[in-house]
Amino acid sequence: MLRDRIFRVAWEETGRRLDRVLRDRFPGLPARSVRFAFDAGAIRVGGIPAPKGRTLREGEVVSADALAEKEDWLPVPCDLPGASVAYEDAEVAVLCKPADVHTEPQRPNESGTLAGFLLRRFPGVTGISPEPGLTLLTRLDYATSGSVPAALTSSSLDFLRHEREMGRIVKGYLCMVRGEVAAPMSIPWEIRAEGGEAVRVLRGRDDPDPHRWTAIAPIRSGNGLTLLRATISRGKRHQIRAHLAAAGYPIVGDRRYSAVPASGPGKSRLMLHAAEVSFRHPATGETLRVSCPAPDEFGVT
């Protein structure tokens, strides 16, 4: 449940950062609860919203409104319009996520997430992970649609987490980009998190791990646009979006990495779809390849 907290800064806390004092005073509090509260301006010193790096003085009063406990971040079981199950057996499932849906809760007690849909369809996953959403093996951005595999047993979860670390869960995406891509290519540049939502691509500096590279191949081009397939394995956050933009082929509808607004019928969304995922089945060892149909706006039949 959400709880308010208030305390007076002790002498030994003088000069320390506010976020670190909060972490020490409330060690059981999820880090994302503190981040969420700072972003919402809900943590105050002397009644004034304070940044996380604010240094404290003895005697100051710190108040935090409605800090979320761990259970407040658990997925809420829900039906989810547009979501479906592309594959299931006793060990694994592959879900099809619609666009404009969070994979996991991004705020306390959030409903309408893919993790909540997983919980509604497969309630048994609550017994294999303290956080049911963690049985999802990949994460898609809010605006991205497509395939997300999930483990349904503890042994499958352990196996597939290892496969993920080894770069053996391969994801194929459909992207509509600006510019005409003439031939297949690989984008090897390193990606660095800069804080905040966006990432930075270090053009000319190759990532030493080839599993972090993005392979692209054109499907068709015309009118200054290309429909292409992008393949990644151990993908980083926003990898395909950032790599394509840095290569001069921003994804249509990408408001974060492209300065060009989306235009044309059906092009208001981010034109990125996780069309296919392949991995070794945890029980048989055979390669399982599952697809989620592309939305109509991609023009793929």
mmCIF file of C-alpha atoms in Angstrom:
data_model
loop_
_atom_site.group_PDB
_atom_site.id
_atom_site.type_symbol
_atom_site.label_atom_id
_atom_site.label_comp_id
_atom_site.label_asym_id
_atom_site.label_seq_id
_atom_site.Cartn_x
_atom_site.Cartn_y
_atom_site.Cartn_z
ATOM 1 C CA MET A 1 0.000 0.000 0.000
ATOM 2 C CA LEU A 2 1.063 3.607 -0.535
ATOM 3 C CA ARG A 3 2.492 5.240 2.594
ATOM 4 C CA ASP A 4 3.531 8.764 3.533
ATOM 5 C CA ARG A 5 6.848 9.112 5.327
ATOM 6 C CA ILE A 6 8.265 12.031 7.277
ATOM 7 C CA PHE A 7 11.467 12.401 9.300
ATOM 8 C CA ARG A 8 13.881 14.980 10.663
ATOM 9 C CA VAL A 9 17.467 14.914 9.376
ATOM 10 C CA ALA A 10 19.908 13.627 11.995
ATOM 11 C CA TRP A 11 23.343 15.111 12.672
ATOM 12 C CA GLU A 12 25.150 12.193 11.005
ATOM 13 C CA GLU A 13 23.076 12.711 7.844
ATOM 14 C CA THR A 14 24.258 16.300 7.383
ATOM 15 C CA GLY A 15 25.925 16.823 3.997
ATOM 16 C CA ARG A 16 24.575 13.610 2.504
ATOM 17 C CA ARG A 17 22.476 13.336 -0.655
ATOM 18 C CA LEU A 18 18.735 13.108 -0.140
ATOM 19 C CA ASP A 19 18.288 9.984 -2.287
ATOM 20 C CA ARG A 20 20.996 8.092 -0.371
ATOM 21 C CA VAL A 21 19.520 9.019 2.986
ATOM 22 C CA LEU A 22 16.124 7.767 1.825
ATOM 23 C CA ARG A 23 17.688 4.505 0.675
ATOM 24 C CA ASP A 24 19.411 3.986 4.030
ATOM 25 C CA ARG A 25 16.363 4.906 6.115
ATOM 26 C CA PHE A 26 13.991 2.712 4.112
ATOM 27 C CA PRO A 27 16.112 -0.192 2.797
ATOM 28 C CA GLY A 28 13.081 -2.282 1.820
ATOM 29 C CA LEU A 29 11.686 0.414 -0.443
ATOM 30 C CA PRO A 30 12.035 -0.346 -4.194
ATOM 31 C CA ALA A 31 14.455 2.019 -5.936
ATOM 32 C CA ARG A 32 11.867 2.721 -8.628
ATOM 33 C CA SER A 33 9.448 3.955 -5.954
ATOM 34 C CA VAL A 34 11.949 6.614 -4.948
ATOM 35 C CA ARG A 35 12.655 7.545 -8.601
ATOM 36 C CA PHE A 36 8.936 7.772 -9.326
ATOM 37 C CA ALA A 37 8.380 9.990 -6.274
ATOM 38 C CA PHE A 38 11.232 12.347 -7.240
ATOM 39 C CA ASP A 39 9.893 12.627 -10.793
ATOM 40 C CA ALA A 40 6.438 13.459 -9.416
ATOM 41 C CA GLY A 41 7.810 16.128 -7.064
ATOM 42 C CA ALA A 42 6.476 14.146 -4.110
ATOM 43 C CA ILE A 43 9.660 14.293 -2.002
ATOM 44 C CA ARG A 44 10.049 17.576 -0.141
ATOM 45 C CA VAL A 45 12.530 19.215 2.188
ATOM 46 C CA GLY A 46 10.957 21.905 4.333
ATOM 47 C CA GLY A 47 7.786 21.580 2.268
ATOM 48 C CA ILE A 48 9.553 22.322 -1.043
ATOM 49 C CA PRO A 49 9.993 19.638 -3.753
ATOM 50 C CA ALA A 50 13.658 18.637 -3.764
ATOM 51 C CA PRO A 51 15.933 16.963 -6.337
ATOM 52 C CA LYS A 52 17.542 13.647 -5.509
ATOM 53 C CA GLY A 53 21.011 15.219 -5.250
ATOM 54 C CA ARG A 54 19.959 17.807 -2.643
ATOM 55 C CA THR A 55 22.369 17.797 0.322
ATOM 56 C CA LEU A 56 20.764 17.783 3.734
ATOM 57 C CA ARG A 57 21.313 19.707 6.954
ATOM 58 C CA GLU A 58 20.610 18.591 10.501
ATOM 59 C CA GLY A 59 17.081 19.389 11.638
ATOM 60 C CA GLU A 60 15.515 19.719 8.179
ATOM 61 C CA VAL A 61 12.194 17.956 7.754
ATOM 62 C CA VAL A 62 11.905 15.519 4.848
ATOM 63 C CA SER A 63 8.476 14.357 3.727
ATOM 64 C CA ALA A 64 7.617 11.819 1.043
ATOM 65 C CA ASP A 65 4.046 11.493 -0.171
ATOM 66 C CA ALA A 66 2.538 8.116 -1.039
ATOM 67 C CA LEU A 67 5.740 6.112 -1.474
ATOM 68 C CA ALA A 68 4.909 2.800 -3.129
ATOM 69 C CA GLU A 69 5.757 -0.480 -1.438
ATOM 70 C CA LYS A 70 7.058 -3.459 -3.415
ATOM 71 C CA GLU A 71 3.587 -4.972 -3.783
ATOM 72 C CA ASP A 72 2.290 -1.757 -5.379
ATOM 73 C CA TRP A 73 4.489 -2.474 -8.422
ATOM 74 C CA LEU A 74 3.129 -5.964 -9.049
ATOM 75 C CA PRO A 75 1.172 -6.351 -12.309
ATOM 76 C CA VAL A 76 -2.597 -6.100 -12.011
ATOM 77 C CA PRO A 77 -4.255 -9.064 -13.807
ATOM 78 C CA CYS A 78 -6.268 -7.712 -16.722
ATOM 79 C CA ASP A 79 -7.801 -8.366 -20.090
ATOM 80 C CA LEU A 80 -5.952 -6.371 -22.721
ATOM 81 C CA PRO A 81 -7.629 -5.348 -25.994
ATOM 82 C CA GLY A 82 -5.407 -6.185 -28.950
ATOM 83 C CA ALA A 83 -3.187 -8.610 -27.023
ATOM 84 C CA SER A 84 -3.094 -12.308 -27.849
ATOM 85 C CA VAL A 85 -1.161 -15.515 -27.250
ATOM 86 C CA ALA A 86 0.715 -16.620 -30.374
ATOM 87 C CA TYR A 87 2.114 -19.805 -28.820
ATOM 88 C CA GLU A 88 1.837 -21.718 -25.566
ATOM 89 C CA ASP A 89 2.768 -25.064 -24.078
ATOM 90 C CA ALA A 90 3.543 -26.246 -20.555
ATOM 91 C CA GLU A 91 6.910 -24.428 -20.449
ATOM 92 C CA VAL A 92 6.719 -21.219 -22.468
ATOM 93 C CA ALA A 93 4.347 -18.779 -24.105
ATOM 94 C CA VAL A 94 4.798 -16.029 -26.672
ATOM 95 C CA LEU A 95 2.498 -13.031 -26.304
ATOM 96 C CA CYS A 96 1.617 -10.482 -28.975
ATOM 97 C CA LYS A 97 1.710 -6.972 -27.490
ATOM 98 C CA PRO A 98 -0.329 -4.162 -29.055
ATOM 99 C CA ALA A 99 1.215 -0.721 -29.532
ATOM 100 C CA ASP A 100 0.755 1.961 -26.860
ATOM 101 C CA VAL A 101 0.808 -0.483 -23.954
ATOM 102 C CA HIS A 102 3.494 -0.825 -21.277
ATOM 103 C CA THR A 103 5.201 -4.198 -21.023
ATOM 104 C CA GLU A 104 5.408 -3.823 -17.233
ATOM 105 C CA PRO A 105 3.902 -1.319 -14.764
ATOM 106 C CA GLN A 106 5.548 2.099 -14.930
ATOM 107 C CA ARG A 107 3.626 3.512 -11.986
ATOM 108 C CA PRO A 108 2.167 1.952 -8.824
ATOM 109 C CA ASN A 109 -0.981 -0.155 -9.249
ATOM 110 C CA GLU A 110 -1.020 0.378 -13.018
ATOM 111 C CA SER A 111 -3.475 -1.788 -14.940
ATOM 112 C CA GLY A 112 -3.595 -2.490 -18.666
ATOM 113 C CA THR A 113 -0.029 -3.824 -19.037
ATOM 114 C CA LEU A 114 1.251 -6.867 -20.912
ATOM 115 C CA ALA A 115 2.477 -8.309 -17.603
ATOM 116 C CA GLY A 116 -1.083 -8.005 -16.295
ATOM 117 C CA PHE A 117 -2.366 -9.817 -19.392
ATOM 118 C CA LEU A 118 0.204 -12.577 -18.768
ATOM 119 C CA LEU A 119 -1.046 -12.893 -15.201
ATOM 120 C CA ARG A 120 -4.671 -13.124 -16.311
ATOM 121 C CA ARG A 121 -3.940 -15.818 -18.917
ATOM 122 C CA PHE A 122 -1.321 -17.742 -16.905
ATOM 123 C CA PRO A 123 -1.967 -17.171 -13.170
ATOM 124 C CA GLY A 124 0.510 -19.922 -12.291
ATOM 125 C CA VAL A 125 3.473 -17.634 -13.036
ATOM 126 C CA THR A 126 2.952 -16.020 -9.628
ATOM 127 C CA GLY A 127 4.567 -19.127 -8.139
ATOM 128 C CA ILE A 128 7.814 -18.980 -10.118
ATOM 129 C CA SER A 129 8.942 -15.382 -9.558
ATOM 130 C CA PRO A 130 8.410 -12.852 -6.751
ATOM 131 C CA GLU A 131 7.537 -10.370 -9.504
ATOM 132 C CA PRO A 132 5.439 -12.111 -12.182
ATOM 133 C CA GLY A 133 6.415 -9.598 -14.846
ATOM 134 C CA LEU A 134 9.994 -10.853 -14.590
ATOM 135 C CA THR A 135 8.975 -14.062 -16.361
ATOM 136 C CA LEU A 136 8.734 -11.960 -19.548
ATOM 137 C CA LEU A 137 12.032 -12.516 -21.343
ATOM 138 C CA THR A 138 12.099 -9.355 -23.466
ATOM 139 C CA ARG A 139 10.773 -5.819 -23.078
ATOM 140 C CA LEU A 140 9.168 -3.729 -25.779
ATOM 141 C CA ASP A 141 8.834 0.050 -25.670
ATOM 142 C CA TYR A 142 5.379 1.478 -25.038
ATOM 143 C CA ALA A 143 4.839 2.355 -28.710
ATOM 144 C CA THR A 144 6.266 -0.895 -30.118
ATOM 145 C CA SER A 145 4.024 -3.851 -30.917
ATOM 146 C CA GLY A 146 4.891 -7.514 -31.329
ATOM 147 C CA SER A 147 6.229 -10.705 -29.800
ATOM 148 C CA VAL A 148 7.294 -11.131 -26.177
ATOM 149 C CA PRO A 149 8.275 -14.596 -24.878
ATOM 150 C CA ALA A 150 7.471 -15.648 -21.312
ATOM 151 C CA ALA A 151 8.609 -18.545 -19.134
ATOM 152 C CA LEU A 152 5.850 -20.520 -17.421
ATOM 153 C CA THR A 153 7.979 -22.687 -15.092
ATOM 154 C CA SER A 154 10.968 -22.044 -12.829
ATOM 155 C CA SER A 155 13.274 -24.306 -14.831
ATOM 156 C CA SER A 156 12.281 -22.627 -18.098
ATOM 157 C CA LEU A 157 12.841 -19.202 -16.562
ATOM 158 C CA ASP A 158 16.383 -20.138 -15.481
ATOM 159 C CA PHE A 159 17.157 -21.696 -18.868
ATOM 160 C CA LEU A 160 15.824 -18.801 -20.933
ATOM 161 C CA ARG A 161 17.496 -16.154 -18.781
ATOM 162 C CA HIS A 162 20.797 -17.890 -19.496
ATOM 163 C CA GLU A 163 19.978 -18.065 -23.207
ATOM 164 C CA ARG A 164 19.203 -14.355 -23.153
ATOM 165 C CA GLU A 165 22.546 -13.558 -21.526
ATOM 166 C CA MET A 166 24.319 -15.621 -24.180
ATOM 167 C CA GLY A 167 22.548 -13.727 -26.960
ATOM 168 C CA ARG A 168 20.570 -16.739 -28.100
ATOM 169 C CA ILE A 169 17.095 -15.183 -28.004
ATOM 170 C CA VAL A 170 16.928 -13.652 -31.481
ATOM 171 C CA LYS A 171 14.363 -10.986 -32.306
ATOM 172 C CA GLY A 172 13.315 -9.928 -35.785
ATOM 173 C CA TYR A 173 11.565 -6.572 -36.249
ATOM 174 C CA LEU A 174 9.738 -4.867 -39.085
ATOM 175 C CA CYS A 175 10.579 -1.157 -39.400
ATOM 176 C CA MET A 176 9.417 1.556 -41.761
ATOM 177 C CA VAL A 177 12.252 4.068 -42.050
ATOM 178 C CA ARG A 178 12.923 7.335 -43.855
ATOM 179 C CA GLY A 179 15.426 7.015 -46.671
ATOM 180 C CA GLU A 180 16.015 4.233 -49.172
ATOM 181 C CA VAL A 181 18.170 1.378 -47.883
ATOM 182 C CA ALA A 182 19.753 -0.309 -50.899
ATOM 183 C CA ALA A 183 21.412 -3.379 -49.373
ATOM 184 C CA PRO A 184 21.722 -5.360 -46.130
ATOM 185 C CA MET A 185 24.086 -3.884 -43.570
ATOM 186 C CA SER A 186 25.157 -4.209 -39.954
ATOM 187 C CA ILE A 187 25.239 -1.284 -37.521
ATOM 188 C CA PRO A 188 27.910 -2.034 -34.895
ATOM 189 C CA TRP A 189 28.150 1.259 -33.000
ATOM 190 C CA GLU A 190 28.250 1.319 -29.242
ATOM 191 C CA ILE A 191 25.227 2.698 -27.393
ATOM 192 C CA ARG A 192 25.564 4.588 -24.132
ATOM 193 C CA ALA A 193 22.853 5.488 -21.634
ATOM 194 C CA GLU A 194 22.978 9.207 -20.886
ATOM 195 C CA GLY A 195 20.352 9.376 -18.150
ATOM 196 C CA GLY A 196 16.769 10.237 -18.875
ATOM 197 C CA GLU A 197 14.836 8.523 -21.633
ATOM 198 C CA ALA A 198 17.136 8.692 -24.670
ATOM 199 C CA VAL A 199 20.430 6.921 -25.386
ATOM 200 C CA ARG A 200 23.465 8.128 -27.352
ATOM 201 C CA VAL A 201 25.096 6.284 -30.232
ATOM 202 C CA LEU A 202 28.897 6.528 -30.453
ATOM 203 C CA ARG A 203 29.301 6.660 -34.232
ATOM 204 C CA GLY A 204 32.551 5.098 -35.377
ATOM 205 C CA ARG A 205 33.091 3.249 -32.108
ATOM 206 C CA ASP A 206 32.112 -0.402 -32.499
ATOM 207 C CA ASP A 207 30.620 -2.293 -29.586
ATOM 208 C CA PRO A 208 33.047 -5.152 -28.778
ATOM 209 C CA ASP A 209 30.088 -7.524 -28.344
ATOM 210 C CA PRO A 210 28.624 -8.446 -31.771
ATOM 211 C CA HIS A 211 25.406 -9.444 -30.004
ATOM 212 C CA ARG A 212 24.859 -5.693 -29.493
ATOM 213 C CA TRP A 213 24.934 -4.966 -33.221
ATOM 214 C CA THR A 214 21.846 -4.397 -35.375
ATOM 215 C CA ALA A 215 21.531 -6.238 -38.695
ATOM 216 C CA ILE A 216 19.146 -4.723 -41.240
ATOM 217 C CA ALA A 217 17.886 -5.903 -44.624
ATOM 218 C CA PRO A 218 15.540 -3.994 -46.945
ATOM 219 C CA ILE A 219 12.240 -5.571 -47.980
ATOM 220 C CA ARG A 220 10.968 -2.831 -50.293
ATOM 221 C CA SER A 221 11.628 0.864 -50.937
ATOM 222 C CA GLY A 222 9.761 3.732 -52.529
ATOM 223 C CA ASN A 223 8.652 7.333 -52.023
ATOM 224 C CA GLY A 224 11.610 8.006 -49.755
ATOM 225 C CA LEU A 225 10.729 5.183 -47.357
ATOM 226 C CA THR A 226 12.014 1.640 -46.792
ATOM 227 C CA LEU A 227 10.336 -1.273 -45.098
ATOM 228 C CA LEU A 228 13.137 -3.318 -43.612
ATOM 229 C CA ARG A 229 13.823 -6.172 -41.256
ATOM 230 C CA ALA A 230 16.073 -5.527 -38.252
ATOM 231 C CA THR A 231 17.549 -8.371 -36.207
ATOM 232 C CA ILE A 232 19.081 -8.186 -32.726
ATOM 233 C CA SER A 233 19.923 -10.657 -29.965
ATOM 234 C CA ARG A 234 21.248 -9.052 -26.774
ATOM 235 C CA GLY A 235 19.590 -5.762 -27.516
ATOM 236 C CA LYS A 236 20.086 -2.622 -25.467
ATOM 237 C CA ARG A 237 17.364 -0.136 -24.665
ATOM 238 C CA HIS A 238 16.188 1.681 -27.822
ATOM 239 C CA GLN A 239 18.914 -0.119 -29.789
ATOM 240 C CA ILE A 240 17.117 -0.413 -33.125
ATOM 241 C CA ARG A 241 15.608 3.065 -32.915
ATOM 242 C CA ALA A 242 18.890 4.756 -31.998
ATOM 243 C CA HIS A 243 21.045 2.761 -34.428
ATOM 244 C CA LEU A 244 18.771 3.431 -37.399
ATOM 245 C CA ALA A 245 18.528 7.144 -36.613
ATOM 246 C CA ALA A 246 22.322 7.402 -36.273
ATOM 247 C CA ALA A 247 22.742 5.615 -39.616
ATOM 248 C CA GLY A 248 20.486 8.190 -41.284
ATOM 249 C CA TYR A 249 17.355 6.032 -41.445
ATOM 250 C CA PRO A 250 15.088 7.153 -38.589
ATOM 251 C CA ILE A 251 11.978 5.085 -37.972
ATOM 252 C CA VAL A 252 8.759 6.726 -39.122
ATOM 253 C CA GLY A 253 6.818 8.019 -36.128
ATOM 254 C CA ASP A 254 9.832 8.038 -33.788
ATOM 255 C CA ARG A 255 9.438 11.315 -31.920
ATOM 256 C CA ARG A 256 12.500 10.740 -29.768
ATOM 257 C CA TYR A 257 15.170 10.031 -32.386
ATOM 258 C CA SER A 258 13.727 11.769 -35.457
ATOM 259 C CA ALA A 259 12.972 15.454 -35.958
ATOM 260 C CA VAL A 260 10.624 14.645 -38.854
ATOM 261 C CA PRO A 261 6.974 14.261 -37.799
ATOM 262 C CA ALA A 262 5.030 11.207 -38.916
ATOM 263 C CA SER A 263 2.773 11.737 -41.907
ATOM 264 C CA GLY A 264 0.509 9.781 -44.223
ATOM 265 C CA PRO A 265 -2.239 7.237 -43.573
ATOM 266 C CA GLY A 266 -1.525 4.988 -40.611
ATOM 267 C CA LYS A 267 1.864 6.582 -39.958
ATOM 268 C CA SER A 268 1.080 8.347 -36.686
ATOM 269 C CA ARG A 269 2.377 5.405 -34.631
ATOM 270 C CA LEU A 270 5.979 4.294 -34.198
ATOM 271 C CA MET A 271 6.485 2.008 -37.208
ATOM 272 C CA LEU A 272 8.354 -0.689 -35.291
ATOM 273 C CA HIS A 273 6.948 -4.187 -34.797
ATOM 274 C CA ALA A 274 8.616 -7.198 -33.156
ATOM 275 C CA ALA A 275 7.507 -9.613 -35.853
ATOM 276 C CA GLU A 276 9.324 -12.751 -34.744
ATOM 277 C CA VAL A 277 11.252 -14.277 -31.861
ATOM 278 C CA SER A 278 13.289 -17.477 -31.922
ATOM 279 C CA PHE A 279 14.968 -19.391 -29.108
ATOM 280 C CA ARG A 280 15.812 -22.901 -27.975
ATOM 281 C CA HIS A 281 12.878 -24.608 -26.298
ATOM 282 C CA PRO A 282 13.819 -25.273 -22.660
ATOM 283 C CA ALA A 283 12.393 -28.809 -22.704
ATOM 284 C CA THR A 284 13.370 -30.099 -26.153
ATOM 285 C CA GLY A 285 16.368 -27.958 -27.104
ATOM 286 C CA GLU A 286 14.878 -27.477 -30.552
ATOM 287 C CA THR A 287 14.607 -23.986 -32.042
ATOM 288 C CA LEU A 288 11.172 -22.462 -31.571
ATOM 289 C CA ARG A 289 10.282 -19.637 -33.949
ATOM 290 C CA VAL A 290 7.072 -17.689 -33.308
ATOM 291 C CA SER A 291 5.595 -14.750 -35.219
ATOM 292 C CA CYS A 292 3.081 -12.046 -34.361
ATOM 293 C CA PRO A 293 1.214 -10.685 -37.412
ATOM 294 C CA ALA A 294 2.170 -7.150 -38.411
ATOM 295 C CA PRO A 295 -0.504 -4.449 -38.032
ATOM 296 C CA ASP A 296 -2.197 -3.382 -41.263
ATOM 297 C CA GLU A 297 -0.280 -0.099 -41.530
ATOM 298 C CA PHE A 298 2.929 -2.025 -42.347
ATOM 299 C CA GLY A 299 1.351 -3.304 -45.567
ATOM 300 C CA VAL A 300 2.658 -6.844 -45.084
ATOM 301 C CA THR A 301 0.475 -9.771 -46.095
#
